[in-house]
Steps between C-alpha positions, in 0.01 A plus 500: 500500500634840400567758771343842465730792436504810717297688235237227488465503881462876488226467237315235709524723808366805319215293350401371846508851648282631213254215554482573875441872439227424244330257737514748790354770274211277393423405860505868600269592211258219589484603866443866407217417258338226706280743695385694193223256413148620432262525792329161492128466572357179645195379309250252639348259247260228601497315165762573237326270250199732499728801480626759739463873439818685591495855641580645156191329350680225306392140557740220594380146426634141516363260238490214754586423859880510530673167567871455550691370196197554273488804271212745523424826323475841667332787322499868586281767342694701245674808633718754329875471530749219525402138556420412862716260699388247761726358769396206716638433847408365842535670837826412672584233241737524206320362196767596249453728201132502398456814291282514190456776242154533346461493122252690286180300449318771298234606753696394809846413631567129553762291678536122511616407850626179660544506878772282655433240767551618857680238709298600808175429314381857543275649234500858633638715220568871453459654157678833458365668189690799361421720203529864408517684833295242691587209727246260649530196725237227480494203737359172368509126564607228260376142510 
């Protein structure tokens, strides 16, 4: 195996220092912007299959009762602006990355969602819906 020259060691050292500075900068940026989220409103919905009217007047609807590992469709009444995003989580439990971007379905936004299995067997989900300058949290149960 070939030994590294003094110049090569210097290059490796500079590269590692640059990487560390970049990483520290990204962590700093994340921590500074973490608190700048939109003011989230909690929304109570008794039956998401029948539809739930959000405070802005749009209607959120599931096409069927959500079951883990089985896809279901979410629709949201069409609003102006960028496509909405939905993020699914559970209280005090890391469920991984479960973020979905809605696509244009002509008269409404749509997202095809598949929820992961929770090892505790819990079906208590949180849906954080974000679009335009709005942020809503909807609690629901999966089967």
